[in-house]
Structures are given as C-alpha cells and as structure tokens.
Coordinates of C-alpha atoms in Angstrom, one line a residue:
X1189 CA 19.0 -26.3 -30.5
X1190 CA 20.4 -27.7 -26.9
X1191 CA 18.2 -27.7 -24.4
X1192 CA 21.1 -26.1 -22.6
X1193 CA 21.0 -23.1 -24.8
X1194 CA 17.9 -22.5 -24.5
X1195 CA 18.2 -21.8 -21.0
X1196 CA 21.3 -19.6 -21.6
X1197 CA 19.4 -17.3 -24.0
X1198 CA 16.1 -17.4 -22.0
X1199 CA 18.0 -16.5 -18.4
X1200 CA 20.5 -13.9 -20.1
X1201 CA 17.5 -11.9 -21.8
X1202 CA 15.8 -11.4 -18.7
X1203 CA 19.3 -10.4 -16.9
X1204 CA 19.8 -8.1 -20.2
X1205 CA 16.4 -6.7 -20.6
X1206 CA 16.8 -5.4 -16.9
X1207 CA 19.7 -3.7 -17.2
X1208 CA 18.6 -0.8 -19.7
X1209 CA 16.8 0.7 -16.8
X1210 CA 18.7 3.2 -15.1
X1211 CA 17.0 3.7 -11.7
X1212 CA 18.5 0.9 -9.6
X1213 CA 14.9 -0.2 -8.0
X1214 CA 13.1 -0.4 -11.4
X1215 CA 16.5 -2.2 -12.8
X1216 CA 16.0 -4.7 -10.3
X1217 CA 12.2 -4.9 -10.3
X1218 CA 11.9 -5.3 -14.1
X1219 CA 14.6 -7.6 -14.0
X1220 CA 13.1 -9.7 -11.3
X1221 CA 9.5 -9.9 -13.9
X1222 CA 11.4 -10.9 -16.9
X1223 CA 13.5 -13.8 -15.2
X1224 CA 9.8 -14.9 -13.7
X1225 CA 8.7 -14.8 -17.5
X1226 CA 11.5 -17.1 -18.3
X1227 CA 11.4 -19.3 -16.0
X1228 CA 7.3 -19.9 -16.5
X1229 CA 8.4 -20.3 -20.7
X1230 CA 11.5 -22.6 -19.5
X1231 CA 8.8 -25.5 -17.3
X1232 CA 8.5 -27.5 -14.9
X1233 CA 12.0 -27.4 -13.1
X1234 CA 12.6 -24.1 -13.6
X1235 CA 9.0 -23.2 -12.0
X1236 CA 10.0 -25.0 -8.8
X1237 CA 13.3 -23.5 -8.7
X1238 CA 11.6 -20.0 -9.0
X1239 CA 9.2 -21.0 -6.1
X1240 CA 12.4 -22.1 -4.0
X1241 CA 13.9 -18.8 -4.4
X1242 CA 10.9 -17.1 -3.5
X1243 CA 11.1 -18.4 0.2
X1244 CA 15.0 -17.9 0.0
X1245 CA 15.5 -14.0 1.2
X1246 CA 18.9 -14.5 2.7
X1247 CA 20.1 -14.8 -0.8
X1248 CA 18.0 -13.3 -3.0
X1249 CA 17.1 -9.5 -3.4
X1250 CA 13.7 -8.5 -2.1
X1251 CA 12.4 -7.6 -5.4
X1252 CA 13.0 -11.0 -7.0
X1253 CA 11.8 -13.1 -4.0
X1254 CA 8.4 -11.6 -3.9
X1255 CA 8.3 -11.3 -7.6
X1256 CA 8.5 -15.1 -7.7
X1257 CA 5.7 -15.8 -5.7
X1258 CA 3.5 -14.8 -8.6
X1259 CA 4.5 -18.2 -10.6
X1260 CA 1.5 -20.2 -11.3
X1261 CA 2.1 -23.8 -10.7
X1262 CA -0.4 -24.9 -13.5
X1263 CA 0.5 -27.2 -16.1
X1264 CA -1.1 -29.6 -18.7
X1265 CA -2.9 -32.6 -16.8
X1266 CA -1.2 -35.6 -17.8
X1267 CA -3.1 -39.3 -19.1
X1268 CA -5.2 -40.8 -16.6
X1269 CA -3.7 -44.4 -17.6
X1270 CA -0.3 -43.6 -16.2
X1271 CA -1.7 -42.2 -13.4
X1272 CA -3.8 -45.0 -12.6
X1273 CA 0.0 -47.4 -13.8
X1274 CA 1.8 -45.0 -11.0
X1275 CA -1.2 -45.8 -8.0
X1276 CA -1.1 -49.7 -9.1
X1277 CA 2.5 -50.0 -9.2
X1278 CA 2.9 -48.3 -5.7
X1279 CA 0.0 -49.6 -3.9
X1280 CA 0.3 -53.4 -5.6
X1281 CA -3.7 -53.6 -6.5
X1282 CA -6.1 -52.0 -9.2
X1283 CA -7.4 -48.5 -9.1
X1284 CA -11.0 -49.9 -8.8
X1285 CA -10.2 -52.4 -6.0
X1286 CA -8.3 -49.9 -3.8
X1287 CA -11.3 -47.2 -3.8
X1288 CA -14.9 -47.5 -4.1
X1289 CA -14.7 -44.7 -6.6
X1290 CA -11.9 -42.8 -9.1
X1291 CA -12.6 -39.9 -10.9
X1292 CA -9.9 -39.8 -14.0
X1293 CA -10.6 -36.1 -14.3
X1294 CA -7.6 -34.4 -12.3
X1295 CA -8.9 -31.3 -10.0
X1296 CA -5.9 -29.8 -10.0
X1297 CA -2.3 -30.5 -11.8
X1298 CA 1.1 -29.3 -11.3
X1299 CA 4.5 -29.1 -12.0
X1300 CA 5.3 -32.4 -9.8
X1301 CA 1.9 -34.3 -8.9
X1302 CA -1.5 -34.4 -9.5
X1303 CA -4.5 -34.5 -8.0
X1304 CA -7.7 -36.7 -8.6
X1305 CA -11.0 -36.9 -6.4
X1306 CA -11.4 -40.6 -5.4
X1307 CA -14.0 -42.7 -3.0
X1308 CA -12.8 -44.2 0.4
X1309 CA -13.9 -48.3 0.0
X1310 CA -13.3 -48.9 4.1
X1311 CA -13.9 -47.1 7.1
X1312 CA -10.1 -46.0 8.1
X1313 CA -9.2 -45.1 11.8
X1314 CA -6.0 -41.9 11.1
X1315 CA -3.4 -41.3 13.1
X1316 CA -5.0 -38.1 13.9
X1317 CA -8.2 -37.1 14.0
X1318 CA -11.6 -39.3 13.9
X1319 CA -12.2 -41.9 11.6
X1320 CA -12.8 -41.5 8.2
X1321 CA -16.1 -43.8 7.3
X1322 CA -16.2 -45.8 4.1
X1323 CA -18.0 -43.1 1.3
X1324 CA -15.2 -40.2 2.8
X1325 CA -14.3 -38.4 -0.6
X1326 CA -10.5 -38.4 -0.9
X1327 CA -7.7 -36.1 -2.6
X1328 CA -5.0 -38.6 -4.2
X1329 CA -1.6 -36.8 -5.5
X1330 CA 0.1 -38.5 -8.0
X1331 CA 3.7 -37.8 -8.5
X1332 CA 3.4 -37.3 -12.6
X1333 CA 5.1 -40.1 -14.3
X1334 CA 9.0 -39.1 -15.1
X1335 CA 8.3 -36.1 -13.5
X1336 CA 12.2 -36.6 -11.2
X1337 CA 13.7 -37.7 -14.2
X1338 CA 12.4 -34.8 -16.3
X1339 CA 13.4 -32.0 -13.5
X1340 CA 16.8 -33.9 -12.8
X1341 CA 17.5 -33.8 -16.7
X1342 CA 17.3 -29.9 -16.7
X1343 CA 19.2 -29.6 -13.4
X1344 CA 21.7 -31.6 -15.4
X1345 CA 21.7 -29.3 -18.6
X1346 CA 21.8 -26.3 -16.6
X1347 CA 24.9 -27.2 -14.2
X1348 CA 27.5 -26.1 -16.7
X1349 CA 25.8 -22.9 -17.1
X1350 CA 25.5 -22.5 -13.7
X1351 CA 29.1 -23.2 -13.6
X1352 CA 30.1 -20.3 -15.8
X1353 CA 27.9 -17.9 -14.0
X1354 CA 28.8 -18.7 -10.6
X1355 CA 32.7 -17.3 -12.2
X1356 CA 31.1 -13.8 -12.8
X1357 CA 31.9 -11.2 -10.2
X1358 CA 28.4 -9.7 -9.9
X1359 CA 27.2 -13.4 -8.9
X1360 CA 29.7 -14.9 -6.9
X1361 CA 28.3 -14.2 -3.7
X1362 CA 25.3 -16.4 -4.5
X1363 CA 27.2 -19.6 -4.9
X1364 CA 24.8 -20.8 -7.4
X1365 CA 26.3 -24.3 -7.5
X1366 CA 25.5 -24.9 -4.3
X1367 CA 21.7 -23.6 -4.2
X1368 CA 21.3 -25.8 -7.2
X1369 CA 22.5 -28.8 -5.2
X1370 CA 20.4 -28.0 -2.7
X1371 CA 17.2 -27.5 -5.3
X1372 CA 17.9 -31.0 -6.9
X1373 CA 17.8 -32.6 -3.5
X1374 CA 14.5 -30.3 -2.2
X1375 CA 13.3 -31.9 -5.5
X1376 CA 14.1 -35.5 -4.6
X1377 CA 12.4 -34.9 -1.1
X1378 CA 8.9 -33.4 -2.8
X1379 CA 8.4 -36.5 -4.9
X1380 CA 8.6 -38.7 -2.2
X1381 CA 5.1 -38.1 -0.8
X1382 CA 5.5 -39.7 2.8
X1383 CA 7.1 -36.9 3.7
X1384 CA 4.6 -34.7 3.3
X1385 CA 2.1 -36.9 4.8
X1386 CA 4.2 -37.4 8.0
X1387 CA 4.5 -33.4 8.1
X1388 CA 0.8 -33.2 7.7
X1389 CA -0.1 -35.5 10.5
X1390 CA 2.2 -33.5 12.6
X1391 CA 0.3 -30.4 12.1
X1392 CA -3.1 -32.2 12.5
X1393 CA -1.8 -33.6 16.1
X1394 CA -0.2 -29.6 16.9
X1395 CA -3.5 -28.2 16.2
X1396 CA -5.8 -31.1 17.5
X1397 CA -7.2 -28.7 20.4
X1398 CA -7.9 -26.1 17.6
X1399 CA -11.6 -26.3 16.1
X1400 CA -10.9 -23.6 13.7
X1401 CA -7.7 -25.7 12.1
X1402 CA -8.2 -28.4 9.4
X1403 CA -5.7 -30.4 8.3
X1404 CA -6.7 -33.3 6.1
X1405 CA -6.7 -36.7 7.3
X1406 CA -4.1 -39.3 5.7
X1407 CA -4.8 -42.5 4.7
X1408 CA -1.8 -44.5 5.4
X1409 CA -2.4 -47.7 3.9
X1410 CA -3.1 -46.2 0.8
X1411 CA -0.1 -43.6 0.8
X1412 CA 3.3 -44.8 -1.3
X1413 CA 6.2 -43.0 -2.3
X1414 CA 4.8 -41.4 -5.3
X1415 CA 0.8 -41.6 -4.3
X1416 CA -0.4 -39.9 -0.9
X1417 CA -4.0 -40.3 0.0
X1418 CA -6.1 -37.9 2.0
X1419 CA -9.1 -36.6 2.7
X1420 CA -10.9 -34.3 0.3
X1421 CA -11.8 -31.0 2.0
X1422 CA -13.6 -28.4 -0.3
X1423 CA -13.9 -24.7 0.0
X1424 CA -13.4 -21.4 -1.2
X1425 CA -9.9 -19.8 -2.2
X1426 CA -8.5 -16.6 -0.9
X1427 CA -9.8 -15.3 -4.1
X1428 CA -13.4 -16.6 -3.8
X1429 CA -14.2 -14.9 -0.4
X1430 CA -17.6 -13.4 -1.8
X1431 CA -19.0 -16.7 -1.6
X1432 CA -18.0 -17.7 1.7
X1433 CA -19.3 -13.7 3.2
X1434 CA -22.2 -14.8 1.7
X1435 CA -22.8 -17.8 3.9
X1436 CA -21.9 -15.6 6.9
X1437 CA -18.3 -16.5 7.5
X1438 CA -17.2 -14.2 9.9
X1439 CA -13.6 -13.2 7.8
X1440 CA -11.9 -10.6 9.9
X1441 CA -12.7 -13.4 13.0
X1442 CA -11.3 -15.7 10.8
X1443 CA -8.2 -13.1 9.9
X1444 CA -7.1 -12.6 13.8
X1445 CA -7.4 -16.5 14.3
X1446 CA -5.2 -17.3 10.8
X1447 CA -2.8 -15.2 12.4
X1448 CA -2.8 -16.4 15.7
X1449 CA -2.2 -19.8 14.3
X1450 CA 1.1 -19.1 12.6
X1451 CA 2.5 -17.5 15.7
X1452 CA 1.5 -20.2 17.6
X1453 CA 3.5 -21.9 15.1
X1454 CA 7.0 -19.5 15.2
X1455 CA 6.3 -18.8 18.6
X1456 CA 4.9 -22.0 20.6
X1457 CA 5.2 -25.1 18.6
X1458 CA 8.8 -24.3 17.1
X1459 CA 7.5 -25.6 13.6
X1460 CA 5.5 -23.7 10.9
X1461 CA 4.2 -23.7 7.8
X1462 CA 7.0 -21.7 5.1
X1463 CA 5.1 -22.0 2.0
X1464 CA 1.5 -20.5 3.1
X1465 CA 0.8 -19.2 -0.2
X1466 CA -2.8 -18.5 -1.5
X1467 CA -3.2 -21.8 -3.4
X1468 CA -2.1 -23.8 -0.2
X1469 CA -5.0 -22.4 2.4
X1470 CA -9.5 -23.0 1.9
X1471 CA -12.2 -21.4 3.8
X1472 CA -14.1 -24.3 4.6
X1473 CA -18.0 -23.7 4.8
X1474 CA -18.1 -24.5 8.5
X1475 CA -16.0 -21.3 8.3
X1476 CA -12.3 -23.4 9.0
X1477 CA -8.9 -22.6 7.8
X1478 CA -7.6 -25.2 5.5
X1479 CA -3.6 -26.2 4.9
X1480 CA -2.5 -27.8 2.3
X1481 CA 0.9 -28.8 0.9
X1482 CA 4.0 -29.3 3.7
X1483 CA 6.8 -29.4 1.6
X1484 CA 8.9 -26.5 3.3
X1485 CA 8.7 -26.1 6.4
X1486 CA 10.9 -23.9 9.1
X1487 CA 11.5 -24.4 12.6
X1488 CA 12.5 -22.7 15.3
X1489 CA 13.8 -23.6 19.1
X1490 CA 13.3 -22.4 22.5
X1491 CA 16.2 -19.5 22.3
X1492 CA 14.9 -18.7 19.0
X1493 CA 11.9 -18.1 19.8
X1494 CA 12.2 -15.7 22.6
X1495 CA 14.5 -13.8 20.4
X1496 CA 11.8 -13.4 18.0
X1497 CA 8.9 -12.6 20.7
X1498 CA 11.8 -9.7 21.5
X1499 CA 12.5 -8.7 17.8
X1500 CA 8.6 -8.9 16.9
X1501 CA 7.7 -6.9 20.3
X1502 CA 10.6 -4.1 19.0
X1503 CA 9.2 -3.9 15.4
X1504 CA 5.6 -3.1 16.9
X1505 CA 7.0 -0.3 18.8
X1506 CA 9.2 0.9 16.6
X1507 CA 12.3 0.4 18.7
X1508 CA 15.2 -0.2 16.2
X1509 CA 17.8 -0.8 18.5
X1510 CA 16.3 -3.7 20.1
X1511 CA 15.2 -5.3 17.3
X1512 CA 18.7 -5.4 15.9
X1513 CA 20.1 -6.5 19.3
X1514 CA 18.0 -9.3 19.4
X1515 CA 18.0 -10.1 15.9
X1516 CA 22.0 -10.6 16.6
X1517 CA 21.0 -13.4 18.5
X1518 CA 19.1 -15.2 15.7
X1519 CA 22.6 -14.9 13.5
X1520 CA 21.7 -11.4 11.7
X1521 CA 24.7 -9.7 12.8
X1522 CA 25.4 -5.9 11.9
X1523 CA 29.2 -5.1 11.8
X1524 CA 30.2 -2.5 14.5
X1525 CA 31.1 0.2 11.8
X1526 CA 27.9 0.0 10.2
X1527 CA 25.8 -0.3 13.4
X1528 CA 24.7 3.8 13.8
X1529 CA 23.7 4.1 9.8
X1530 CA 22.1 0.9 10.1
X1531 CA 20.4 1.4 13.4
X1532 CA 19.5 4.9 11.8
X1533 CA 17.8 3.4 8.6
X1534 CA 16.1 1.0 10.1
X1535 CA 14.6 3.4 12.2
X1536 CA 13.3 5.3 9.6
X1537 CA 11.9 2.6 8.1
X1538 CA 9.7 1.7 11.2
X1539 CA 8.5 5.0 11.6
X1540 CA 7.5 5.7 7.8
X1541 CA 5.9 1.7 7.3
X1542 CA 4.8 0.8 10.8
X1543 CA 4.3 4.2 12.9
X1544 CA 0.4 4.3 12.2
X1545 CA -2.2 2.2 10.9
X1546 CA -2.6 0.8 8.4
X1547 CA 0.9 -0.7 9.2
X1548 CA 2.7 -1.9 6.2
X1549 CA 4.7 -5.2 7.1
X1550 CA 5.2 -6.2 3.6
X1551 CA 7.0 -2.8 2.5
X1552 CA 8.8 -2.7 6.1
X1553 CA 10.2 -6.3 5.2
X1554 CA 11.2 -5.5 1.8
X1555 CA 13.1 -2.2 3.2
X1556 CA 14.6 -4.2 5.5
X1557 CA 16.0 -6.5 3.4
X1558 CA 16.5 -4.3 0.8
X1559 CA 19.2 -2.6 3.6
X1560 CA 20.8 -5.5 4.7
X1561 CA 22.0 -5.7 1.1
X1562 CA 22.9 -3.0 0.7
X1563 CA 24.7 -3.0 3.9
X1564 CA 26.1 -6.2 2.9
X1565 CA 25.0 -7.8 6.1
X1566 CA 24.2 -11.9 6.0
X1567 CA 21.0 -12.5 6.2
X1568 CA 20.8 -16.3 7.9
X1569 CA 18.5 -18.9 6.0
X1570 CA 15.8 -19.0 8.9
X1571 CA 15.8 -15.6 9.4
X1572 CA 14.7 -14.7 6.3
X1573 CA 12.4 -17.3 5.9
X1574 CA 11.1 -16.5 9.4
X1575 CA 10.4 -12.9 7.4
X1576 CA 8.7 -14.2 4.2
X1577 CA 6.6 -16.2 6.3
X1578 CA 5.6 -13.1 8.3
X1579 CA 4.8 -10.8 5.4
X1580 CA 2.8 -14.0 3.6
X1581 CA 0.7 -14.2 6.6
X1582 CA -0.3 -10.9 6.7
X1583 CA -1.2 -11.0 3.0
X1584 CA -3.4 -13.9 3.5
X1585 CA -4.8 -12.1 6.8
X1586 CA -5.2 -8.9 4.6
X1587 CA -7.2 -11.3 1.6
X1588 CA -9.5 -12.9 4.5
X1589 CA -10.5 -9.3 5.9
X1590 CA -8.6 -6.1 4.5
X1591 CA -8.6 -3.8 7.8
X1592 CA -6.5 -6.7 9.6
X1593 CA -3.4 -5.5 11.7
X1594 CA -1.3 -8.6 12.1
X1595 CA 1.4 -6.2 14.5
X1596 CA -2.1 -6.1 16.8
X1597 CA -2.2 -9.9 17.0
X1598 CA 1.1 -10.3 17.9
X1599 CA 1.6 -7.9 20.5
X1600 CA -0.4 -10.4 23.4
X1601 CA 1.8 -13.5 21.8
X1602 CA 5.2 -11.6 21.9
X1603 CA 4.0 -10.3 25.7
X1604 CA 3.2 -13.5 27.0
X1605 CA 6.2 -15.3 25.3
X1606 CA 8.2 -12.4 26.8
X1607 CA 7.0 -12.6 30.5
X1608 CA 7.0 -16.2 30.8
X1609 CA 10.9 -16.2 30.2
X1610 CA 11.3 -13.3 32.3
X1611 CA 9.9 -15.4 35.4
X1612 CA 11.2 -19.0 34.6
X1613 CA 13.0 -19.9 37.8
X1614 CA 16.6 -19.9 35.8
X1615 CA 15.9 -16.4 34.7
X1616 CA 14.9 -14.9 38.0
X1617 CA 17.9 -16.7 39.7
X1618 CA 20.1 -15.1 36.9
X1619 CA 18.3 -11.5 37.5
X1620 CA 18.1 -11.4 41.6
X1621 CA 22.1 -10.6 42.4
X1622 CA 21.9 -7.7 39.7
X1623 CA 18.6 -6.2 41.2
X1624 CA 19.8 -6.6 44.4
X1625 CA 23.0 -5.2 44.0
X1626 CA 21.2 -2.1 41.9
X1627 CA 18.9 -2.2 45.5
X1628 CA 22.1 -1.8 47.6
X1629 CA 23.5 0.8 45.7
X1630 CA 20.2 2.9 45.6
X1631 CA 20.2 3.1 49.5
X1632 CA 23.4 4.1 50.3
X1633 CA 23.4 6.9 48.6

C-alpha cells in the first residue's frame, strides 16, 4: 500500500467522519478531533504540520487550530549510538571528550530531536548571562538521525494529494500548496539548531534585567547544526504545580508576572514567544519562569504595537468599534457593507465573554475568529498569531493560578503604551493645530 495512500484514506476519513454531523459547530469540531487523530496515527511530519496549523488562525477555522494544540509531540527514543555518531560528526571529537559526562538515556524525545542530560567538562563564559562553571549539567538536542529526510519524504508523497485537494471548491481558499511549501521550509529551519540558539540568547539578553525570567544558557562551542547545547534547568510542569505550591511558590505572583512578560514582549520588545505551549514553560524551584524551544517566533513594530495597546485597551472595555478601527490598521480590514453586522456581533461577543469576571479570552477569540469567517474577512498571518498567542498565555496564566485576569494585567501596559505615544513630541505637534482650532471655535461662539 503507497505511503501516499495511506495519507489519502487517513485525511479523507476524518474529513468524512465530520460531515455526518448536522449542527455546523459540532461538524466542524468533530471534524477538527478526527483529522488530529490522523495526523498523530500518520507520524512525525504530519505531527509538525498539525502543530504549524495550530498557530496558523488566519487560515484555519478556530475549532481546528485549538484542536491541534492537543498533539503530543512524543515519539519512540531513538539508539543512543547514532546519537552519540550525529554529536561526533558535528562537533569533530568523541562524546566522552567533549563533556565530562553523557547520560545515553534521552529525557525527552520528539518528533525532530532529542534530548539527553550531559556534564559541562570546562567552565564556559555565554553570551548572556554568567558563566557556566565546569560540573554545570547540560540539555543537548539531537536532531534524530534522518529525521529531514524522513519528514521531506512525506512532504514529497503528500504533494500530489495536496495538489488534487487544493482543485476542490470547499478548499481553494486555503492554497494548500503553498502552506505546504511554507511547512517544508519551517521544517528545514527547525533542524538547523543555531537558530534556535541565536533566538534563545536573544531572549536571555531582552530579559537580562528580569530576575523572574530564565532562559537557558548556550554553549556555543559545543552547538552545531544538528546538536545545540545548553544548560539544564529542572522544574515542575504546568501540570505538576502541587509540588511547586508545596515549596511556597507564590503562583498567582508568578501568573501576573508570566503575563506581564509576554506583553512586554508584543508590546515593548517587538518580539515574542508564538509557541508558549505547556511543554515549552518550568516553574523553577527558586520560583522562575522557564522558556524553552524558539522555533516560532512573531514580531511586531513600533506602529504595530500601538495599534494593539489601542485594540487590547478596546477589548477590555468592551468597545467594539475601536477595536475594529484599530485592528484596520494591523491589516484586519472589515468591508464597508459588512461593517454595522460586524461591529454588531462583535459587540455582543464582548459583552457575553468579557463584560464580567471571570472574563473568557479564549471563547472571545474563538468567536472572533469564528466571525471573521464567517464574514469572510482576511484574517492577516500576525494578527492571528498575535491572537493565539494571547489566548495561550492566558491558559498558561489560568494553569499557574486559576482566578488570574490577564485583561487586568494588560490594562496598565496598554495605558502606558497609549499615553507615551499620545505625548511623543511628533504626536503633540500633529494634535496642537486641531485642538487649537477646536479652542477657537469654542470661544467665539
């Protein structure tokens, strides 16, 4: 049986299977689970290309982009002989004359590396951060061996079914050859493991005045295409808070300060963090917030970010108009016919998800993409990713401490962001003619 085939009969049950389901929202909910099921029975490739449609909700429906987050990226742990070939090969020496010590027991495994606890033979001085003494315990991730060739192979076999669906009606919007160009080269770009560690060190040096942020330290010399070395930090999952209440970590503290953090990253830094699932943050025991993993990241400029200090202050007080207006200026534009039934359901969406506490981001974004679907209105790639990002945070704020309000810890960020462009120079000299003209025309009547 062709691999290709395989694929064919796995993706069209799921699309099948969801279709018996009259009631549009179950339709596309059920249908969202079984293609998740398929792609977890289909591997490796198809695992990653589920996770890369979960953070795209400019082209995907709500229900399936949310539904994909729930892919576990756990797979068999592969020899530790190749593993140990890969590190030799890329760094030029042996496994036991690069580090003091090598555990061959993997501590965790995925689709595209693995990882394995090692010993730090030198003292090492990182680019960011204080040295690292010899004895520092270290995370190496090893790009599995063929694992490019293996995921290329099935991008390969699934092209000219791709091909034929991209010719059905129902799926030509998506231009699925396209976003499967664009997953073969997000591939390529996560098994070369230097760019994750330059992304890494860039978040160390944003957050180097933050003694509540951890981001682990690199070891360059021993970092290659397909090995990056760091240092080991251990802790406690999102799911494994018990432990850390137990040891007094403060978590709603901790909740408000994860939050903070990721606006200072949309909102300040310009750069943040787009795949802050559970499996990529750790509660350390000094009570710090751990990231891990910088494959996707979004960014945002100056304009852009005062647009979404406006759109953000909007959502908290429910004013639909505004956040529309503004979100025109971040490329989400609402055609002028639709505007008043748009403007209308939006509205009503803020007051039944947001109004009172607790306030529901997740099921306000959903909505909202859910009616810019339906409204057929373009959703732009940062945008929605900006949105994703958003409603991930407040699920991780929500696992650290359950009574959390994320709309609460953005209202002083949006504010400040807000005021301080309201009284840059350029702004004021912009403003000054209009209020004094209003000024003029308010004393002579």
């Amino acid at each position: 049986m062709s691999r290709t085939f395989v694929i064919a009969r796995t993706l069209g049950a799921a699309v099948l299977v969801g279709s018996l389901h009259f009631d549009p929202a179950r339709r596309r909910a059920e249908r969202a689970r079984r293609l998740r099921e398929g792609l977890q029975r289909l591997g490796p490739a198809f695992i990653k290309l589920g996770q890369v449609i979960s953070v795209r909700p400019d082209v995907f429906g709500p229900e399936l982009v949310f539904e994909m987050e729930r892919l576990q990226d756990s797979v068999p742990a592969w020899p530790a002989r190749q593993i140990r070939d890969i590190i030799e090969a890329d760094l030029g020496a042996p496994v036991d004359r690069l580090f003091a010590e090598f555990d061959d027991l993997p501590v965790a495994s995925a689709s595209i590396a693995q990882v394995h606890r090692a010993v730090l033979a030198q003292p090492y001085r990182p680019v960011v951060g204080e040295e690292l003494p010899a004895g520092t315990v270290l995370a190496i991730k090893v790009v599995r061996p063929g694992a490019e060739g293996a995921i290329l192979a099935d991008i390969a076999a699934a092209r000219p079914l791709v091909a034929r669906l991209s010719r059905l009606r129902a799926l030509r919007r998506y231009n699925l050859p396209a976003l499967l160009d664009e997953f073969a080269a997000s591939l390529c770009s996560e098994c070369d493991l230097r760019q994750e560690a330059r992304v890494a060190d860039r978040f160390a040096f944003d957050f180097r005045d933050d003694p509540l942020m951890l981001v682990p330290r690199v070891v360059w010399p021993l970092t290659a295409r397909r090995v990056m070395t760091a240092e080991f930090v251990d802790g406690w999952r999102l799911s494994e808070l018990d432990e850390a209440a137990r040891r007094g970590i403060d978590s709603r503290a901790l909740a408000v300060h994860g939050a903070n953090v990721f606006l200072r990253q949309v909102l300040e830094i310009g750069r943040f963090h787009a795949d802050l699932h559970p499996a990529n943050l750790f509660v350390t025991p000094q009570g710090r917030i751990c990231y891990l993993d910088f494959g996707i990241i979004g960014r945002t400029d100056p304009s852009q970010r005062v647009a979404i200090a406006q759109v953000l202050a909007a959502t908290v007080y429910g004013d639909a108009d505004r956040a529309l207006r503004y979100s025109a200026e971040l490329g989400l534009v609402v055609p002028s016919e639709a505007q008043t039934r748009v403007k209308r359901r939006v509205s009503e969406l803020m007051a039944s998800t947001l109004s009172a506490p607790p306030r529901d981001i997740r099921a306000f974004a959903i909505g909202f993409l859910g009616i810019m679907a339906e409204e057929r209105v373009a959703v732009p790639a940062g945008y929605g990713l900006l949105i994703k990002a958003l409603v991930t945070v407040e699920g991780v704020a929500r696992a650290l401490h359950p009574d959390i309000d994320i709309t609460e810890a953005a209202k002083p960020y949006a504010t400040r962001l807000i005021a301080r462009e309201m009284l840059r120079p350029a702004r004021l000299a912009q403003r000054v003619p209009d209020a004094m003209r209003a000024a003029l025309r308010v004393l002579a009547e």
